[in-house]
Structures are given as C-alpha cells and as structure tokens.
Amino acid sequence: VHAEAYAAGEMKHGPIALLEPKVPVVVIAPRDSLYEKTLSNIQEAKARHAPIIAVGFDDDERLAQEANYALSVPWTLEEFSPFVTVVPLQLFAYHMAKKRGCEIDTPRNLAKSVTVE
C-alpha cells in the first residue's frame, strides 16, 4: 500500500492526478486555519469519485457529511491537534498491516533496529 502525505495547498501540484475511485484519500481535517482549504480538497477528490476517509473533531457535522468515512477525535486547541489526530491513523495502519498479514514487529527490508534492554 503506497501512502504519501502532502499539505492541503499542494494537492493541485500533482497528487490530484492520482485520484480515482479505487484510491482512497485519507484526510486530517481539524478546524484550523486551513480547514476551508482542506474541505475544498475533499470536494475535489469527491468529484473524481475517490473514497474519503477523514479524521476530524467529534462535533464536525460538515466533515462527516463530506467524507465517506469519518473518524472522530476529541476537540483540542489547534497546536495540539496533530497529537490527537495521528492516533486513529496509527491504529488504521496497524490494523491494515495485520489484516494484510504483514510482519508488524519485523518489517521486511528493515536495515536498522533499536533494542531496549
């Protein structure tokens, strides 16, 4: 599974070309200074029939309506939102890897690891 992060303002500089019905788009959309831009990107992706998985605050009805799947996190201040919104994505990655039968604790091609004693 290829996944790539990009800022909301960068979507039209390339990532938009990848959008299609079989390519899900995962969006982190806290109500911050870029919220409207992020919603605009969601609408662009929806226009290309890409399924939307969104992570946003639990009282965000607008985001829940725009996304195919909405994951809710508790509201927090903008500066703390990365700490809250990343948890559902980590759990998503973990469960996706587990479902695919990936070696979660010993990934292939790992060149270096740290052992804690």
Coordinates of N, CA and C in Angstrom, one line a residue:
V1 N 0.9 -1.2 0.0 CA 0.0 0.0 0.0 C 0.9 1.2 0.0
H2 N 0.8 2.0 -1.0 CA 1.6 3.2 -1.1 C 0.8 4.3 -0.4
A3 N 1.4 5.1 0.4 CA 0.8 6.2 1.1 C 1.8 7.4 1.1
E4 N 1.2 8.6 0.8 CA 2.1 9.8 0.7 C 1.4 10.9 1.3
A5 N 2.0 11.7 2.2 CA 1.4 12.8 2.9 C 1.8 14.1 2.1
Y6 N 0.9 15.0 2.0 CA 1.2 16.3 1.4 C 0.3 17.4 2.0
A7 N 0.7 18.6 2.0 CA 0.0 19.7 2.6 C -1.3 20.0 1.7
A8 N -2.3 20.5 2.4 CA -3.5 20.8 1.7 C -3.3 21.7 0.4
G9 N -2.4 22.7 0.5 CA -2.2 23.6 -0.6 C -1.4 23.0 -1.7
E10 N -0.9 21.8 -1.6 CA -0.1 21.1 -2.7 C -0.9 20.2 -3.5
M11 N -2.2 20.0 -3.3 CA -3.0 18.9 -4.0 C -3.0 19.1 -5.5
K12 N -3.1 20.4 -5.9 CA -3.2 20.6 -7.4 C -1.9 20.6 -8.1
H13 N -0.8 20.4 -7.3 CA 0.5 20.4 -7.9 C 1.0 18.9 -8.1
G14 N 0.1 18.0 -8.3 CA 0.5 16.6 -8.6 C -0.4 15.6 -8.0
P15 N -0.6 15.5 -6.7 CA -1.4 14.5 -6.1 C -2.8 14.3 -6.7
I16 N -3.4 15.4 -7.2 CA -4.7 15.3 -7.8 C -4.8 14.3 -9.0
A17 N -3.6 14.1 -9.7 CA -3.6 13.2 -10.8 C -3.8 11.8 -10.4
L18 N -3.5 11.5 -9.2 CA -3.7 10.1 -8.7 C -5.1 9.7 -8.3
L19 N -6.0 10.7 -8.2 CA -7.3 10.4 -7.7 C -8.1 9.6 -8.6
E20 N -8.7 8.6 -8.1 CA -9.7 7.7 -8.9 C -10.5 6.9 -7.9
P21 N -11.5 6.2 -8.4 CA -12.4 5.5 -7.5 C -11.8 4.5 -6.6
K22 N -10.7 3.9 -7.0 CA -10.1 2.8 -6.2 C -9.0 3.3 -5.3
V23 N -8.7 4.6 -5.3 CA -7.6 5.1 -4.5 C -8.2 6.0 -3.4
P24 N -8.2 5.4 -2.1 CA -8.8 6.2 -1.0 C -7.9 7.4 -0.7
V25 N -8.6 8.4 -0.2 CA -7.9 9.6 0.3 C -8.1 9.7 1.8
V26 N -7.0 9.8 2.5 CA -7.2 9.9 4.0 C -6.8 11.4 4.3
V27 N -7.7 12.0 5.0 CA -7.6 13.5 5.2 C -7.6 13.7 6.7
I28 N -6.7 14.5 7.2 CA -6.7 15.1 8.6 C -7.3 16.5 8.5
A29 N -8.5 16.7 9.1 CA -9.2 17.9 8.9 C -9.6 18.5 10.2
P30 N -8.7 19.0 11.1 CA -9.1 19.7 12.3 C -9.6 21.1 11.8
R31 N -10.5 21.7 12.6 CA -11.0 23.0 12.3 C -9.9 24.0 12.7
D32 N -8.9 24.2 11.8 CA -7.8 25.1 12.0 C -7.8 26.2 10.9
S33 N -6.7 26.9 10.7 CA -6.6 27.9 9.7 C -6.7 27.4 8.3
L34 N -6.5 26.1 8.0 CA -6.6 25.6 6.7 C -7.8 24.7 6.5
Y35 N -8.8 24.8 7.4 CA -10.0 23.9 7.3 C -10.7 24.1 6.0
E36 N -11.0 25.3 5.6 CA -11.8 25.5 4.3 C -11.0 25.0 3.1
K37 N -9.7 25.2 3.1 CA -8.9 24.7 2.0 C -8.9 23.1 2.0
T38 N -8.9 22.5 3.2 CA -9.0 21.1 3.3 C -10.3 20.6 2.8
L39 N -11.4 21.2 3.2 CA -12.7 20.9 2.7 C -12.8 21.0 1.2
S40 N -12.2 22.0 0.6 CA -12.2 22.2 -0.8 C -11.4 21.0 -1.5
N41 N -10.4 20.6 -0.9 CA -9.6 19.4 -1.4 C -10.5 18.2 -1.4
I42 N -11.2 18.0 -0.3 CA -12.1 16.8 -0.2 C -13.1 16.9 -1.3
Q43 N -13.7 18.0 -1.6 CA -14.7 18.1 -2.7 C -14.1 17.8 -4.0
E44 N -12.8 18.3 -4.2 CA -12.1 17.9 -5.5 C -11.9 16.4 -5.6
A45 N -11.6 15.8 -4.5 CA -11.4 14.3 -4.5 C -12.7 13.6 -4.8
K46 N -13.8 14.1 -4.1 CA -15.1 13.5 -4.3 C -15.6 13.6 -5.8
A47 N -15.2 14.8 -6.4 CA -15.6 15.0 -7.8 C -15.0 13.9 -8.7
R48 N -13.9 13.4 -8.3 CA -13.2 12.3 -9.0 C -13.5 11.0 -8.5
H49 N -14.5 10.9 -7.6 CA -15.0 9.6 -7.1 C -14.1 8.9 -6.2
A50 N -13.1 9.6 -5.6 CA -12.2 8.9 -4.7 C -12.9 8.8 -3.3
P51 N -12.8 7.6 -2.7 CA -13.4 7.5 -1.4 C -12.6 8.3 -0.3
I52 N -13.3 9.0 0.5 CA -12.7 9.9 1.5 C -12.8 9.3 2.9
I53 N -11.7 9.1 3.6 CA -11.6 8.7 5.0 C -11.1 10.0 5.7
A54 N -11.9 10.6 6.6 CA -11.5 11.8 7.2 C -11.3 11.7 8.7
V55 N -10.3 12.3 9.3 CA -10.2 12.4 10.7 C -10.4 13.9 11.1
G56 N -11.4 14.1 12.0 CA -11.7 15.4 12.4 C -12.3 15.4 13.8
F57 N -12.7 16.5 14.3 CA -13.2 16.6 15.6 C -14.6 16.0 15.7
D58 N -15.0 15.5 16.9 CA -16.2 14.8 17.1 C -17.5 15.5 16.9
D59 N -17.4 16.9 16.9 CA -18.7 17.6 16.6 C -18.7 18.2 15.2
D60 N -17.9 17.8 14.3 CA -17.8 18.3 13.0 C -18.8 17.6 12.0
E61 N -20.0 18.1 12.0 CA -21.0 17.5 11.1 C -20.7 17.8 9.6
R62 N -20.1 18.9 9.3 CA -19.8 19.2 7.9 C -18.8 18.2 7.3
L63 N -17.8 17.9 8.1 CA -16.8 16.9 7.7 C -17.4 15.5 7.5
A64 N -18.3 15.2 8.5 CA -18.9 13.9 8.5 C -19.8 13.7 7.2
Q65 N -20.4 14.8 6.8 CA -21.2 14.8 5.5 C -20.4 14.7 4.3
E66 N -19.2 15.3 4.3 CA -18.4 15.3 3.1 C -17.6 13.9 2.9
A67 N -17.3 13.3 4.0 CA -16.4 12.1 3.9 C -17.3 10.8 3.8
N68 N -16.7 9.8 3.1 CA -17.4 8.5 3.1 C -17.3 7.9 4.5
Y69 N -16.2 8.1 5.1 CA -15.9 7.5 6.5 C -15.3 8.6 7.3
A70 N -15.9 8.9 8.4 CA -15.4 10.0 9.3 C -14.9 9.3 10.6
L71 N -13.7 9.6 11.0 CA -13.2 9.1 12.3 C -13.1 10.4 13.2
S72 N -13.7 10.3 14.4 CA -13.8 11.4 15.3 C -12.7 11.3 16.4
V73 N -12.2 12.5 16.7 CA -11.3 12.7 17.8 C -11.8 13.8 18.7
P74 N -11.5 13.9 20.0 CA -11.9 15.0 20.8 C -11.4 16.3 20.4
W75 N -12.2 17.4 20.5 CA -11.7 18.7 20.2 C -10.5 19.1 21.0
T76 N -9.6 19.8 20.4 CA -8.4 20.3 21.2 C -8.0 21.6 20.5
L77 N -7.1 22.3 21.1 CA -6.5 23.5 20.5 C -5.7 23.2 19.3
E78 N -5.7 24.1 18.3 CA -5.0 23.9 17.0 C -3.6 23.3 17.2
E79 N -2.8 23.9 18.1 CA -1.4 23.5 18.3 C -1.3 22.0 18.8
F80 N -2.4 21.5 19.4 CA -2.3 20.1 19.9 C -3.0 19.1 19.0
S81 N -3.7 19.6 18.0 CA -4.4 18.7 17.1 C -3.6 17.6 16.4
P82 N -2.3 17.8 16.1 CA -1.5 16.7 15.5 C -1.4 15.5 16.4
F83 N -1.3 15.8 17.7 CA -1.1 14.7 18.7 C -2.4 13.9 18.8
V84 N -3.6 14.5 18.6 CA -4.8 13.8 18.7 C -5.2 13.1 17.4
T85 N -5.0 13.8 16.3 CA -5.4 13.2 15.0 C -4.6 12.1 14.5
V86 N -3.3 12.0 15.0 CA -2.5 10.9 14.5 C -2.8 9.6 15.0
V87 N -3.4 9.5 16.2 CA -3.7 8.2 16.8 C -4.6 7.3 15.9
P88 N -5.7 7.8 15.4 CA -6.6 7.0 14.5 C -5.8 6.5 13.3
L89 N -4.9 7.3 12.8 CA -4.1 6.9 11.6 C -3.1 5.8 12.0
Q90 N -2.5 5.9 13.2 CA -1.6 4.8 13.6 C -2.4 3.5 13.8
L91 N -3.5 3.6 14.4 CA -4.4 2.4 14.6 C -4.8 1.8 13.2
F92 N -5.2 2.7 12.3 CA -5.6 2.3 10.9 C -4.4 1.5 10.3
A93 N -3.2 2.1 10.3 CA -2.0 1.4 9.7 C -1.8 0.1 10.4
Y94 N -1.8 0.0 11.7 CA -1.6 -1.2 12.4 C -2.6 -2.3 12.0
H95 N -3.9 -2.0 12.0 CA -4.9 -3.0 11.7 C -4.9 -3.3 10.2
M96 N -4.5 -2.4 9.3 CA -4.4 -2.7 7.9 C -3.2 -3.7 7.7
A97 N -2.1 -3.4 8.3 CA -1.0 -4.3 8.2 C -1.3 -5.7 8.7
K98 N -1.9 -5.7 9.8 CA -2.3 -7.0 10.4 C -3.2 -7.8 9.5
K99 N -4.2 -7.1 8.9 CA -5.2 -7.7 8.0 C -4.5 -8.3 6.8
R100 N -3.5 -7.6 6.3 CA -2.7 -8.0 5.1 C -1.7 -9.1 5.4
G101 N -1.5 -9.4 6.7 CA -0.6 -10.4 7.1 C 0.9 -10.0 7.1
C102 N 1.1 -8.7 7.3 CA 2.4 -8.1 7.3 C 3.0 -8.4 8.7
E103 N 4.3 -8.6 8.7 CA 5.1 -8.7 10.0 C 5.2 -7.4 10.6
I104 N 4.4 -7.1 11.5 CA 4.3 -5.7 12.1 C 5.5 -5.4 12.9
D105 N 6.0 -6.3 13.7 CA 7.2 -6.1 14.6 C 8.5 -6.3 13.9
T106 N 8.5 -7.0 12.7 CA 9.7 -7.2 12.0 C 9.5 -7.0 10.5
P107 N 9.4 -5.7 10.1 CA 9.1 -5.4 8.7 C 10.2 -5.8 7.8
R108 N 9.9 -6.2 6.6 CA 10.9 -6.6 5.6 C 11.8 -5.5 5.2
N109 N 13.0 -5.8 4.9 CA 14.0 -4.8 4.4 C 14.4 -3.8 5.5
L110 N 14.1 -4.1 6.7 CA 14.5 -3.1 7.8 C 16.0 -3.2 7.9
A111 N 16.7 -2.1 7.8 CA 18.1 -2.0 7.8 C 18.7 -1.8 9.2
K112 N 17.9 -1.3 10.1 CA 18.4 -1.0 11.5 C 17.3 -1.0 12.5
S113 N 17.6 -1.6 13.6 CA 16.6 -1.6 14.7 C 17.2 -1.2 16.0
V114 N 16.4 -0.8 17.0 CA 16.9 -0.5 18.3 C 16.4 -1.5 19.3
T115 N 17.2 -2.1 20.1 CA 16.8 -3.0 21.1 C 16.9 -2.3 22.5
V116 N 15.8 -2.3 23.2 CA 15.7 -1.7 24.6 C 15.8 -2.9 25.6
E117 N 16.8 -2.8 26.5 CA 17.0 -3.8 27.5 C 16.5 -3.4 28.8

